[in-house]
CSV table of C-alpha atoms in Angstrom, one decimal:
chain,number,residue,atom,x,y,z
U,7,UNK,CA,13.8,-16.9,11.2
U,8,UNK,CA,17.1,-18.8,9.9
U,9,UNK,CA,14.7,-20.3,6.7
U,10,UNK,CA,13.5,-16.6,6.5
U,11,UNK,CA,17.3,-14.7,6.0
U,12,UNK,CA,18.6,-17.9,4.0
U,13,UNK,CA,15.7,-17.1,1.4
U,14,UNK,CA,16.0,-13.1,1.7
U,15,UNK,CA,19.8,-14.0,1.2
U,16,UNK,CA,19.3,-16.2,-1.8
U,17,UNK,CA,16.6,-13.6,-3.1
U,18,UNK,CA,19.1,-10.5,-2.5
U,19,UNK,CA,22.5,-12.3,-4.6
U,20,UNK,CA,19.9,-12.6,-8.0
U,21,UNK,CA,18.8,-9.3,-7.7
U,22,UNK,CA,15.3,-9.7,-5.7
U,23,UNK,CA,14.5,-6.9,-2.9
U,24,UNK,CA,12.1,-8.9,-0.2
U,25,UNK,CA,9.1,-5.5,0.4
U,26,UNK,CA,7.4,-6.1,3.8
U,27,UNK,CA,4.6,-3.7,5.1
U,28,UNK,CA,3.7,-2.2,7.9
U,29,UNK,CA,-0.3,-0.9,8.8
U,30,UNK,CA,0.0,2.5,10.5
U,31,UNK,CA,-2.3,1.0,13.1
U,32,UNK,CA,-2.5,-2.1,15.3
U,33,UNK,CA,-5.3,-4.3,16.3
U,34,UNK,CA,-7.5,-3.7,19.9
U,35,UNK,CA,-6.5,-7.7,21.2
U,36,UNK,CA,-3.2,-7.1,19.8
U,37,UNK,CA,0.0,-7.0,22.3
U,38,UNK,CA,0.8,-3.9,22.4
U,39,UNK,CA,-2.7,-2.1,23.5
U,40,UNK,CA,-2.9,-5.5,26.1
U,41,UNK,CA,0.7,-4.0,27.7
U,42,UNK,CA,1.1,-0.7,27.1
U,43,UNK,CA,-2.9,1.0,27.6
U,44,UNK,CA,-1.2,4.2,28.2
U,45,UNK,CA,-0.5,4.4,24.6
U,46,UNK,CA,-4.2,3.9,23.1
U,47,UNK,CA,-6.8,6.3,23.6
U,48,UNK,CA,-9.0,4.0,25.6
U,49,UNK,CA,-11.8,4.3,28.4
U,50,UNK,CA,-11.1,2.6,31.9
U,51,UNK,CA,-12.2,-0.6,30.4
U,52,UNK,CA,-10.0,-0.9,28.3
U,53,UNK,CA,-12.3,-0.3,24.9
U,54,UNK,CA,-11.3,2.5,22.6
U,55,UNK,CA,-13.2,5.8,22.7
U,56,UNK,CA,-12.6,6.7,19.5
U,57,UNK,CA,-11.4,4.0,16.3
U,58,UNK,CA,-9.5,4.4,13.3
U,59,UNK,CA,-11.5,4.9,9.8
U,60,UNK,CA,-11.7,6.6,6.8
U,61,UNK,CA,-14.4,8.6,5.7
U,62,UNK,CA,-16.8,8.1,2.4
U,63,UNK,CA,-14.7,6.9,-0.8
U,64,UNK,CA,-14.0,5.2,-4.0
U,65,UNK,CA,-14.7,1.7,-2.2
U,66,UNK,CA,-17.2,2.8,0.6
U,67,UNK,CA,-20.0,5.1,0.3
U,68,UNK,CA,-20.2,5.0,4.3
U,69,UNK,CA,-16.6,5.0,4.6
U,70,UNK,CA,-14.8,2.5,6.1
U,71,UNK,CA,-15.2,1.9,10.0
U,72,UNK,CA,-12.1,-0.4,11.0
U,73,UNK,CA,-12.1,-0.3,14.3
U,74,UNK,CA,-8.6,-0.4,15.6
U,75,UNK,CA,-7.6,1.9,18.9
U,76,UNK,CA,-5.8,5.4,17.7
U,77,UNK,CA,-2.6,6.4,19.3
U,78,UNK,CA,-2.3,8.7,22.0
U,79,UNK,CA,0.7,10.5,19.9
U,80,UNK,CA,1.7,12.9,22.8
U,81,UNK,CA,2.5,10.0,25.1
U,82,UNK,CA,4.5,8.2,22.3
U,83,UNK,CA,6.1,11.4,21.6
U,84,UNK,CA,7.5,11.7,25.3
U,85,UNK,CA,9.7,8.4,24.8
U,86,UNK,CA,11.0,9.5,21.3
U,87,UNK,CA,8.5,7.0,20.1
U,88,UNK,CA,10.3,4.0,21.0
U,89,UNK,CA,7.6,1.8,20.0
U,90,UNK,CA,8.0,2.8,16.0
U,91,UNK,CA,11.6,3.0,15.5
U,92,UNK,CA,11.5,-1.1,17.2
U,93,UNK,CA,8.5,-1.6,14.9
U,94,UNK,CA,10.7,-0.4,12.3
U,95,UNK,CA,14.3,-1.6,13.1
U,96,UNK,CA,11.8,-5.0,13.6
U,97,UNK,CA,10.2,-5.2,10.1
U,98,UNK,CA,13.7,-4.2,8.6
U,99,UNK,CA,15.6,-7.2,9.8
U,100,UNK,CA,13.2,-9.0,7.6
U,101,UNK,CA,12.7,-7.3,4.2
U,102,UNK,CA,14.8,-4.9,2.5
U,103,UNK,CA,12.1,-1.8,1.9
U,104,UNK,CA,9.3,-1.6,3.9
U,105,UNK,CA,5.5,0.3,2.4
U,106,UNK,CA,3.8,1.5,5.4
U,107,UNK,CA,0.0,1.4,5.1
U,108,UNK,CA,-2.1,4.8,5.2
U,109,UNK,CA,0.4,6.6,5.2
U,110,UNK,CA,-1.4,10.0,5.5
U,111,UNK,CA,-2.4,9.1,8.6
U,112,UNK,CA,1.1,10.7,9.7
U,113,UNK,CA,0.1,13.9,8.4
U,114,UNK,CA,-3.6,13.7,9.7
U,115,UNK,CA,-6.3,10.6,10.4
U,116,UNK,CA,-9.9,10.2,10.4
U,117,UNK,CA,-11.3,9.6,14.4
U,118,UNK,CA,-14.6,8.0,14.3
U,119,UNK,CA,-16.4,7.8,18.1
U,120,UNK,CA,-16.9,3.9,19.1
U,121,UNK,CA,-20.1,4.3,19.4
U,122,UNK,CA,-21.0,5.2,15.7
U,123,UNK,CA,-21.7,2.5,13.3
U,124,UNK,CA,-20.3,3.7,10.2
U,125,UNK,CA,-17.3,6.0,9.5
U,126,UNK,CA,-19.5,9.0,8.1
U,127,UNK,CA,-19.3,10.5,11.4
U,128,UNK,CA,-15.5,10.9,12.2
U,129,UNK,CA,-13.2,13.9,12.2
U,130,UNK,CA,-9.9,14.7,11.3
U,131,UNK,CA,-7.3,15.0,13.3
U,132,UNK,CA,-3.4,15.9,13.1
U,133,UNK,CA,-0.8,13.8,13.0
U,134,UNK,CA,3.1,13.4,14.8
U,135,UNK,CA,4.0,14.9,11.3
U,136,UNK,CA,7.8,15.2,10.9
U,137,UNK,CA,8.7,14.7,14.4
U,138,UNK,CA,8.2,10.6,14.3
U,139,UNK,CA,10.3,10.9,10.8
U,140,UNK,CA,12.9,13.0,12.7
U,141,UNK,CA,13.1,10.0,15.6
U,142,UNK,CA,13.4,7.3,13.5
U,143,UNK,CA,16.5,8.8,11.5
U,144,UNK,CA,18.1,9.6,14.8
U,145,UNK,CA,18.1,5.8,15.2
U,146,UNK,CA,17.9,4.4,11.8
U,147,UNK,CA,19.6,6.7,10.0
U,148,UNK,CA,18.4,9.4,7.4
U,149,UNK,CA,17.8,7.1,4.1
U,150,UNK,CA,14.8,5.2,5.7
U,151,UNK,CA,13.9,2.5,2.9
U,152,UNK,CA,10.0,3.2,2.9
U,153,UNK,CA,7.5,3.2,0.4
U,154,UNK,CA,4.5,5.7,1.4
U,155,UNK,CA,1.0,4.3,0.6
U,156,UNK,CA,-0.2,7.9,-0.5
U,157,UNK,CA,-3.9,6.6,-1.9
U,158,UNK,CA,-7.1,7.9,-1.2
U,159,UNK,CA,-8.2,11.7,0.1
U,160,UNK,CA,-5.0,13.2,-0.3
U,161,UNK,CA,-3.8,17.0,0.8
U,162,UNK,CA,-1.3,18.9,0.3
U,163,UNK,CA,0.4,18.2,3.8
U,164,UNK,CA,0.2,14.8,3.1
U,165,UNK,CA,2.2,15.2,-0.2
U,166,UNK,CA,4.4,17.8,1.6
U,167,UNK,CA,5.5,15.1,4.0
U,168,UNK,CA,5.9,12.6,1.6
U,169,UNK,CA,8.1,15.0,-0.3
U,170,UNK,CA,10.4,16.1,2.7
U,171,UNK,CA,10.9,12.6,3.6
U,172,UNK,CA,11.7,11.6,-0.4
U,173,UNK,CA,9.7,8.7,-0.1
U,174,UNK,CA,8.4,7.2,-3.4
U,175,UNK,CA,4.4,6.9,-3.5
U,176,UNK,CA,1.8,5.0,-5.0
U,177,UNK,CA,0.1,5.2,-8.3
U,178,UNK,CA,-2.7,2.6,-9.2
U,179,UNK,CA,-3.4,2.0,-13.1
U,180,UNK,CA,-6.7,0.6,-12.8
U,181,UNK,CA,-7.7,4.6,-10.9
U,182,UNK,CA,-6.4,6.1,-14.4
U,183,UNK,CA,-9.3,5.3,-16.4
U,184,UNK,CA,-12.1,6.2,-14.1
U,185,UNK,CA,-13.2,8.9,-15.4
U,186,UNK,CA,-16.4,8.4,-18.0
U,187,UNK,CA,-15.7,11.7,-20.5
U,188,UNK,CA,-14.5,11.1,-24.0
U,189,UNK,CA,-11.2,12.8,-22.9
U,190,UNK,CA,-8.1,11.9,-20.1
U,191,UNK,CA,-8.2,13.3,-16.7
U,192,UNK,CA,-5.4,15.1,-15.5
U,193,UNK,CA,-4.9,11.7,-12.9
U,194,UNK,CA,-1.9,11.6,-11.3
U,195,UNK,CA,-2.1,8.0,-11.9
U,196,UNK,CA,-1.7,8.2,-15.7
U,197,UNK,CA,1.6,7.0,-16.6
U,198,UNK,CA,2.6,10.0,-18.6
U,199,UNK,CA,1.9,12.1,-14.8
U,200,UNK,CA,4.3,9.5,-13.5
U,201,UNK,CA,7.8,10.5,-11.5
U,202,UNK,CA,10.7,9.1,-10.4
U,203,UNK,CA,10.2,8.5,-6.9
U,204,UNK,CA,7.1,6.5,-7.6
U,205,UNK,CA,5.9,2.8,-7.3
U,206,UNK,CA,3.6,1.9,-10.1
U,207,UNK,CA,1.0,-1.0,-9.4
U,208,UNK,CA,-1.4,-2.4,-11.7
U,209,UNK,CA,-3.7,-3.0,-8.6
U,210,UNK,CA,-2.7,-3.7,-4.9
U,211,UNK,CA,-4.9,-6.3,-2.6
U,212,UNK,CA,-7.6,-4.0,-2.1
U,213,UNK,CA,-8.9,-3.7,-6.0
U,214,UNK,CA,-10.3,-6.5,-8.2
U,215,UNK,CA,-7.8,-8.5,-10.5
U,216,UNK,CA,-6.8,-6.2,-13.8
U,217,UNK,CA,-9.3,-8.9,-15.7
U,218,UNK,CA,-11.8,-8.6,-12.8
U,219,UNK,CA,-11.8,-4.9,-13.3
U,220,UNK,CA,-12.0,-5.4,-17.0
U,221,UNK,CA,-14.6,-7.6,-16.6
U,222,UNK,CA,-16.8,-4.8,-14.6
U,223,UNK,CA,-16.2,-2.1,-16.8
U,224,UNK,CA,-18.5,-0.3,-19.3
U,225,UNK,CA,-17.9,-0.3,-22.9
U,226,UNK,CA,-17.3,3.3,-23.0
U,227,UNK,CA,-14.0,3.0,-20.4
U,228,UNK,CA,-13.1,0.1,-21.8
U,229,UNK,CA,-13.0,1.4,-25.3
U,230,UNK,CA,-10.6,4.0,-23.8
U,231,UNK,CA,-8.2,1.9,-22.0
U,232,UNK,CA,-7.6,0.1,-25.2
U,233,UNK,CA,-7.1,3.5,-27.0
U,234,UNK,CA,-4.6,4.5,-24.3
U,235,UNK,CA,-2.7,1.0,-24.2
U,236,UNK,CA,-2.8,0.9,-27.9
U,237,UNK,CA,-4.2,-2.6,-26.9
U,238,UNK,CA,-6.9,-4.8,-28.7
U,239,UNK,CA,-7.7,-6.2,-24.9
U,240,UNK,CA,-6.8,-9.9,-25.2
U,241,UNK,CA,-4.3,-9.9,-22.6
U,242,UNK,CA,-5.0,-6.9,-20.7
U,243,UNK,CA,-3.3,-8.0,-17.7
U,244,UNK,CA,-0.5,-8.2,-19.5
U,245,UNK,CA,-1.0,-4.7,-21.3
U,246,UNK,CA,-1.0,-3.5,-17.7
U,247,UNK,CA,2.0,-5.5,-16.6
U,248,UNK,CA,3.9,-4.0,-19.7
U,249,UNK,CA,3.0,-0.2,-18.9
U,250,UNK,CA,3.9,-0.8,-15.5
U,251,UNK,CA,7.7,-1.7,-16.0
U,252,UNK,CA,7.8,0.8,-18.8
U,253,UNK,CA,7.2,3.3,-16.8
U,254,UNK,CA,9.5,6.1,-15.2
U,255,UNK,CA,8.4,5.2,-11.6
U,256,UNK,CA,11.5,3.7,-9.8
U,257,UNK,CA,9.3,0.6,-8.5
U,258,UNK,CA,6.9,-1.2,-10.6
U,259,UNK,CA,4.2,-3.7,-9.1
U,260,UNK,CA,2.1,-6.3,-9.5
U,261,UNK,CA,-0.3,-9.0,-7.9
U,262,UNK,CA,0.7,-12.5,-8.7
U,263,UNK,CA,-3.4,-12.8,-9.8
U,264,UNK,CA,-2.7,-10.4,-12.3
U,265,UNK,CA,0.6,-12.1,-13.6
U,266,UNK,CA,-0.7,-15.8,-14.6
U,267,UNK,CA,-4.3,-14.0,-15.1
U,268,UNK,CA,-6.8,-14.7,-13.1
U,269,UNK,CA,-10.5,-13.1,-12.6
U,270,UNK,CA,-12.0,-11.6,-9.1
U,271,UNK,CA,-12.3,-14.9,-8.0
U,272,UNK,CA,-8.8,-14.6,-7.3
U,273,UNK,CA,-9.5,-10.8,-5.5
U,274,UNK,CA,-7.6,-10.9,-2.4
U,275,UNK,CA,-9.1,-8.1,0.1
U,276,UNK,CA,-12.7,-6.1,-0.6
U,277,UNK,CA,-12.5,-2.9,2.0
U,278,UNK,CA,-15.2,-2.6,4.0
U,279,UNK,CA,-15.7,-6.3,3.9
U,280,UNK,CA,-15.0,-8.0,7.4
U,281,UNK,CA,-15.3,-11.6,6.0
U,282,UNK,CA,-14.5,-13.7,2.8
U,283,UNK,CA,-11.2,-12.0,1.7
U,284,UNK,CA,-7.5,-13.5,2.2
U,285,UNK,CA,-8.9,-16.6,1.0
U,286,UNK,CA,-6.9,-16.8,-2.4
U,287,UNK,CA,-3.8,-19.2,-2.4
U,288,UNK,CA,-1.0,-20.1,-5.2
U,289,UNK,CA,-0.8,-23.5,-6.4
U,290,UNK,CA,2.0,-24.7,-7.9
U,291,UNK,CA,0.8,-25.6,-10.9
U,292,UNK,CA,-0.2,-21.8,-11.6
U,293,UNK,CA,3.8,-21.4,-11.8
U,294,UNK,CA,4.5,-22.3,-15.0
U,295,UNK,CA,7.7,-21.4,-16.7
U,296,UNK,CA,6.4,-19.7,-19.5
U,297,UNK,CA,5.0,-16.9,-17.6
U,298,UNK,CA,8.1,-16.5,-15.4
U,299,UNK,CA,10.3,-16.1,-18.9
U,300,UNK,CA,7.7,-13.6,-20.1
U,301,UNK,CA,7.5,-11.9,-17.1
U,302,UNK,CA,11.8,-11.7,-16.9
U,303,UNK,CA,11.7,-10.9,-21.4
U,304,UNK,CA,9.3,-8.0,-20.1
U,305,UNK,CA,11.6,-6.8,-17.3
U,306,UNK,CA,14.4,-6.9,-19.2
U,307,UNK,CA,12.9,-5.1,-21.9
U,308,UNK,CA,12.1,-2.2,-19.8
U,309,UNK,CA,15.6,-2.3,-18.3
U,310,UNK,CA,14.3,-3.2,-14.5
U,311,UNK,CA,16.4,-6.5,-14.4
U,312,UNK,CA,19.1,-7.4,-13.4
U,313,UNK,CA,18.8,-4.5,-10.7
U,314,UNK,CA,21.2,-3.7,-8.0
U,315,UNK,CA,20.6,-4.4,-4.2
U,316,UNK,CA,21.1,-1.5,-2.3
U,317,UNK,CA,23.2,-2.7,1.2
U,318,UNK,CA,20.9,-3.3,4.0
U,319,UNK,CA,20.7,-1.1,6.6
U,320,UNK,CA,22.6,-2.2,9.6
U,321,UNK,CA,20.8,0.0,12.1
């Protein structure tokens, strides 16, 4: 923990914001569910009666079945959900901002039955909504530093949470050029749709690289992205880095894969996959200087360095 604060420290006083994360839900064998049952909806076993999912998507045409125990929110309503604002006030005496993971889960989640095999088969239910927001300013304060993963089937009470909490969400650059037509969607995702209160990726752990995405597309997209990007596709990583940081969205990011451009044999995470992904690791070779000036030239370019550290909360 010292080693931990003295880099966060060191990071902070050059202008570096440390970004943890937080998964909305927590494994069956984890601690909590092993002392606190009452909180899970689980059988007299012990094993959950109904799992956390989402249904059919972009990466899953049966969904995605993941298994872990869903909260019973009424019972962690009734002790003003202690167990998030110390999850919280936990992860936030390590990193400075904090993305929480499916985060329209809050405003309503998919319940699959344990039995099923797949996710096709779930429901959705409502979330705790406002009410856990309103219980973790009352502790925390009202300026929670949060980014909201927003991706995926998205409604308009999802957004309208988002919104009352002014939490900046997530636009992916690799989902802006999905569609096959001659023309540009309307996507959200498109950097002229951008806002503000926004964090721009080129990809997060669950896609392919930016050049393992290029790599898959057809000709037809790709001659598209290079049309948008005003790019002639040598260093499309790169191109994507650039339109990142030029953008309006407060945050800009970006995989280290994507930065000293590597393929998708570098892809960290494939949803729906229970095996082969986390596997990628830096070496230290793959740090060369060259790409950390370009990377700072770009950043400076698009005035997002030298940036000012908010204080930390103290909560």
């Amino acid at each position: 923990m010292r080693q931990w604060q003295a880099v966060r420290a060191y990071a902070n006083a050059h202008g570096v914001r440390m970004i943890g994360d937080i998964p909305i839900f927590v494994a069956h064998d984890s601690a909590e569910v092993w002392t606190h049952r009452d909180w899970f909806q689980l059988d007299e076993t012990g094993q959950p009666t109904v799992i956390a999912g989402v249904p059919p998507d972009y990466f899953s045409a049966t969904g995605q079945r993941w298994g872990n125990p869903l909260y019973r929110w009424d019972v962690l309503a009734a002790d003003g959900y202690r167990f998030w604002v110390e999850r919280l006030r936990q992860s936030l005496a390590l990193v400075d901002l904090v993305r929480i993971d499916h985060f329209r889960g809050f405003a309503g989640y998919w319940e699959v039955p344990a039995s099923e095999r797949t996710a096709v088969n779930g429901r959705w239910r409502p979330g705790p909504g406002m009410d856990l927001f309103r219980a973790l300013r009352a502790v925390l304060g009202d300026d929670l530093p949060l980014i909201a993963e927003d991706l995926g089937f998205i409604t308009e009470d999802v957004s309208a949470l988002r919104n009352e909490l002014d939490l900046p969400g997530m636009a992916i650059l690799q989902f802006a050029f999905e569609d096959e037509s001659g023309g540009f969607a309307e996507s959200a995702f498109l950097p002229y749709n951008h806002r503000r209160r926004l964090a721009v990726y080129t990809g997060t752990h669950d896609n392919d690289t930016v050049l393992g995405w290029w790599d898959g597309l057809s000709q037809k997209l790709r001659d598209k992205v290079l049309r948008y990007l005003r790019s002639d596709g040598r260093e499309i990583n790169w191109d994507f880095i650039a339109t990142a940081l030029a953008s309006v969205a407060e945050l800009a990011l970006f995989p280290l894969q994507d930065v000293i451009g590597l393929g998708t044999e570098a892809r960290m995470n494939r949803p729906g996959s229970g095996e082969g992904n986390w596997l990628w690791r830096c070496t230290e070779d793959q740090l060369a200087p060259d790409v950390a000036d370009r990377l700072a030239d770009l950043s400076a370019l698009y005035g997002r360095h030298p940036h000012p550290v908010p204080p930390t909360p103290t909560a």
